[in-house]
Tab-separated table of C-alpha atoms in Angstrom:
chain	number	residue	atom	x	y	z
A	47	MET	CA	-24.508	50.648	5.412
A	48	LYS	CA	-23.324	48.059	2.775
A	49	ILE	CA	-21.541	44.724	3.847
A	50	TRP	CA	-19.258	43.854	1.422
A	51	PRO	CA	-18.806	39.824	0.845
A	52	ARG	CA	-15.574	38.068	2.919
A	53	PRO	CA	-12.490	37.265	0.706
A	54	VAL	CA	-12.546	33.885	-0.170
A	55	ASN	CA	-9.576	32.569	2.209
A	56	ASN	CA	-12.136	33.773	5.568
A	57	LEU	CA	-14.460	31.611	6.836
A	58	ARG	CA	-17.986	33.163	7.359
A	59	LYS	CA	-19.430	32.625	10.390
A	60	LEU	CA	-22.533	31.088	11.821
A	61	LYS	CA	-24.564	32.787	14.342
A	62	LEU	CA	-27.285	31.989	16.887
A	63	TYR	CA	-28.904	35.477	17.000
A	64	ILE	CA	-32.142	34.045	19.347
A	65	ALA	CA	-34.373	35.184	22.687
A	66	VAL	CA	-34.530	32.717	25.685
A	67	SER	CA	-36.664	33.128	28.501
A	68	PHE	CA	-34.527	33.873	31.979
A	69	ASP	CA	-35.078	29.863	32.314
A	70	HIS	CA	-33.349	29.295	28.711
A	71	TYR	CA	-36.797	28.671	27.007
A	72	ILE	CA	-36.580	29.716	22.862
A	73	ALA	CA	-40.795	28.763	22.792
A	74	ARG	CA	-43.639	26.919	24.625
A	75	ALA	CA	-44.050	23.101	24.157
A	76	ASN	CA	-46.445	23.267	21.531
A	77	GLY	CA	-43.792	25.461	19.213
A	78	ASP	CA	-45.299	29.019	20.888
A	79	VAL	CA	-43.286	32.354	20.795
A	80	SER	CA	-46.003	34.665	21.455
A	81	TRP	CA	-44.296	35.597	25.177
A	82	LEU	CA	-41.706	37.448	22.950
A	83	GLU	CA	-43.886	40.358	22.173
A	84	LEU	CA	-45.420	41.179	25.182
A	85	PRO	CA	-45.977	44.445	25.299
A	86	GLU	CA	-44.246	45.251	28.462
A	87	TYR	CA	-40.847	44.012	25.809
A	88	THR	CA	-41.514	46.702	23.492
A	89	ILE	CA	-39.305	50.017	23.384
A	90	PRO	CA	-40.219	52.286	20.902
A	91	GLY	CA	-37.932	52.674	18.280
A	92	GLU	CA	-35.738	49.566	19.463
A	93	ASP	CA	-35.411	46.141	18.038
A	94	TYR	CA	-32.249	44.913	20.371
A	95	GLY	CA	-30.094	44.991	17.383
A	96	TYR	CA	-32.335	42.929	14.882
A	97	GLN	CA	-31.821	44.781	11.614
A	98	GLU	CA	-28.422	45.723	11.984
A	99	PHE	CA	-27.973	41.647	12.926
A	100	TYR	CA	-30.299	40.691	9.777
A	101	ASP	CA	-28.465	43.726	7.179
A	102	SER	CA	-25.113	41.092	8.365
A	103	ILE	CA	-26.269	37.950	6.393
A	104	ASP	CA	-27.427	36.591	3.173
A	105	SER	CA	-28.244	33.156	4.621
A	106	CYS	CA	-29.889	31.590	6.947
A	107	ILE	CA	-30.150	27.648	8.143
A	108	MET	CA	-33.179	26.387	10.244
A	109	GLY	CA	-34.432	22.816	11.160
A	110	HIS	CA	-37.784	21.334	9.280
A	111	THR	CA	-39.752	21.822	12.833
A	112	THR	CA	-38.551	25.579	12.743
A	113	TYR	CA	-39.471	26.324	9.106
A	114	LYS	CA	-43.324	24.146	10.000
A	115	ILE	CA	-43.638	27.010	12.923
A	116	ILE	CA	-42.209	29.616	10.839
A	117	GLN	CA	-45.204	28.509	7.913
A	118	GLY	CA	-47.941	29.265	10.487
A	119	PHE	CA	-47.306	32.776	11.817
A	120	ASP	CA	-50.244	34.753	9.919
A	121	ILE	CA	-47.313	36.891	7.365
A	122	PRO	CA	-45.822	35.972	4.274
A	123	PHE	CA	-42.269	34.455	4.900
A	124	PRO	CA	-39.701	36.362	7.050
A	125	TYR	CA	-36.534	36.025	4.897
A	126	THR	CA	-37.619	36.311	1.612
A	127	GLY	CA	-34.117	37.922	-0.047
A	128	LYS	CA	-31.717	35.722	1.531
A	129	LYS	CA	-30.984	32.198	0.845
A	130	ASN	CA	-32.345	29.897	3.200
A	131	TYR	CA	-31.362	26.239	3.422
A	132	VAL	CA	-34.116	24.262	5.828
A	133	PHE	CA	-32.072	20.407	7.139
A	134	SER	CA	-35.165	17.931	6.955
A	135	HIS	CA	-35.320	14.453	6.680
A	136	GLN	CA	-38.297	14.242	4.313
A	137	LYS	CA	-37.678	12.857	1.097
A	138	ASP	CA	-40.950	14.218	-0.533
A	139	LEU	CA	-40.065	18.309	0.253
A	140	GLN	CA	-39.546	20.456	-3.115
A	141	ASN	CA	-37.216	23.416	-2.840
A	142	ASN	CA	-39.517	26.664	-3.658
A	143	GLU	CA	-38.407	30.266	-4.365
A	144	ASP	CA	-37.771	31.203	-1.009
A	145	VAL	CA	-35.960	27.761	0.536
A	146	VAL	CA	-34.050	24.992	-0.331
A	147	PHE	CA	-34.344	22.124	1.564
A	148	VAL	CA	-30.987	19.455	2.332
A	149	LYS	CA	-31.559	16.595	3.214
A	150	GLU	CA	-27.299	15.674	4.062
A	151	ASP	CA	-25.097	15.747	6.507
A	152	MET	CA	-25.615	19.193	8.641
A	153	ALA	CA	-22.372	19.704	10.429
A	154	SER	CA	-20.952	18.873	6.057
A	155	PHE	CA	-22.762	20.650	4.728
A	156	VAL	CA	-22.567	23.840	7.462
A	157	ARG	CA	-18.983	23.707	6.460
A	158	GLN	CA	-19.035	24.004	3.126
A	159	LEU	CA	-21.419	27.292	3.164
A	160	LYS	CA	-18.668	28.407	5.358
A	161	ARG	CA	-16.567	28.454	2.962
A	162	GLU	CA	-18.638	30.007	0.530
A	163	PRO	CA	-18.357	33.781	-0.404
A	164	GLY	CA	-20.926	35.972	0.957
A	165	ARG	CA	-22.068	37.093	4.569
A	166	ASP	CA	-21.927	35.623	7.639
A	167	ILE	CA	-24.729	32.711	8.052
A	168	TRP	CA	-27.928	32.975	10.605
A	169	LEU	CA	-28.648	29.588	12.364
A	170	ILE	CA	-32.713	30.373	13.394
A	171	GLY	CA	-31.914	27.440	15.980
A	172	TRP	CA	-34.445	25.142	17.417
A	173	GLY	CA	-32.797	23.166	20.372
A	174	GLN	CA	-31.638	19.754	18.588
A	175	ILE	CA	-30.071	21.977	15.450
A	176	ASN	CA	-28.277	23.908	18.069
A	177	GLN	CA	-27.307	21.646	19.774
A	178	ILE	CA	-25.353	19.454	16.775
A	179	LEU	CA	-23.722	22.474	15.387
A	180	LEU	CA	-22.674	23.625	18.764
A	181	ASN	CA	-21.163	19.727	19.372
A	182	TYR	CA	-19.495	20.177	15.867
A	183	ASN	CA	-17.996	24.054	16.851
A	184	LEU	CA	-19.339	25.212	14.002
A	185	ILE	CA	-21.106	28.069	15.976
A	186	ASP	CA	-19.008	31.673	16.035
A	187	GLU	CA	-20.919	33.931	17.510
A	188	ILE	CA	-24.299	33.739	19.967
A	189	ILE	CA	-26.136	36.674	20.496
A	190	LEU	CA	-28.650	35.302	23.619
A	191	THR	CA	-30.914	37.853	24.172
A	192	VAL	CA	-32.602	36.620	28.065
A	193	MET	CA	-35.884	38.110	28.148
A	194	PRO	CA	-37.224	38.836	31.956
A	195	ILE	CA	-39.976	35.645	32.149
A	196	MET	CA	-39.863	32.268	33.190
A	197	LEU	CA	-41.837	29.285	31.380
A	198	GLY	CA	-41.190	26.715	33.450
A	199	HIS	CA	-40.813	24.939	30.781
A	200	GLY	CA	-40.845	23.874	26.542
A	201	VAL	CA	-38.175	23.821	23.977
A	202	LYS	CA	-34.709	24.383	25.335
A	203	LEU	CA	-32.099	26.810	24.059
A	204	PHE	CA	-30.129	23.097	23.907
A	205	HIS	CA	-31.351	20.136	23.305
A	206	GLY	CA	-29.700	16.708	25.124
A	207	VAL	CA	-26.214	17.108	25.749
A	208	VAL	CA	-23.833	19.894	24.676
A	209	LYS	CA	-19.821	19.188	25.205
A	210	GLU	CA	-18.234	21.905	27.511
A	211	LYS	CA	-17.660	24.612	25.824
A	212	LYS	CA	-15.144	27.860	26.939
A	213	LEU	CA	-17.472	31.196	25.413
A	214	ASN	CA	-15.892	34.602	25.753
A	215	LEU	CA	-18.267	37.426	27.032
A	216	VAL	CA	-17.481	40.463	24.635
A	217	GLN	CA	-20.400	42.276	24.922
A	218	SER	CA	-23.464	42.993	27.001
A	219	LYS	CA	-26.381	45.103	27.148
A	220	GLN	CA	-29.454	46.011	29.846
A	221	TYR	CA	-32.542	47.225	28.357
A	222	SER	CA	-34.877	49.582	31.260
A	223	ASN	CA	-37.786	46.922	30.374
A	224	GLY	CA	-35.248	43.960	31.639
A	225	VAL	CA	-34.413	42.516	29.035
A	226	LEU	CA	-30.746	41.586	28.291
A	227	GLN	CA	-28.223	40.624	25.561
A	228	LEU	CA	-25.186	39.078	25.445
A	229	LYS	CA	-22.865	38.298	22.982
A	230	TYR	CA	-20.123	35.875	23.283
A	231	VAL	CA	-18.015	34.199	20.829
A	232	ARG	CA	-16.047	30.536	20.682
């Protein structure tokens, strides 16, 4: 399916597409997300809408912690072919063929990125970046895949205090293995 860039006068959407445990953790305390790949969460031929979502975006943003965790996987960088922006306070990081390191103000950068022509933007978030961009009203859509597991502790979906927000549920889908996917828009 060909997805054409949005006209310049329409802002691109920043979308948080993420899986959480039932108690709203996105990772164990050490960053481990292997619980997402338990056999009981696999349905043959089902990707929980991932490919359709992935085809709808042309840019990814993430924090440095998320980037380091992805680098620790035993796979090549998974988002080649997309424009990848990594927010970091470290001054010695060098851009590479896959990633541009961003040291400027996160909210200002995202506002500008949303104005540029192109497809939507994936926030591959960690708790802190999710909280900051939510509080600045920059997240337009949240696609939350709730896994039927309780982790008890770990990395929360939103770190710290989030401002009160009203979200509209526009879609929900229940899978036979107990996974629930919810799509909210601002």
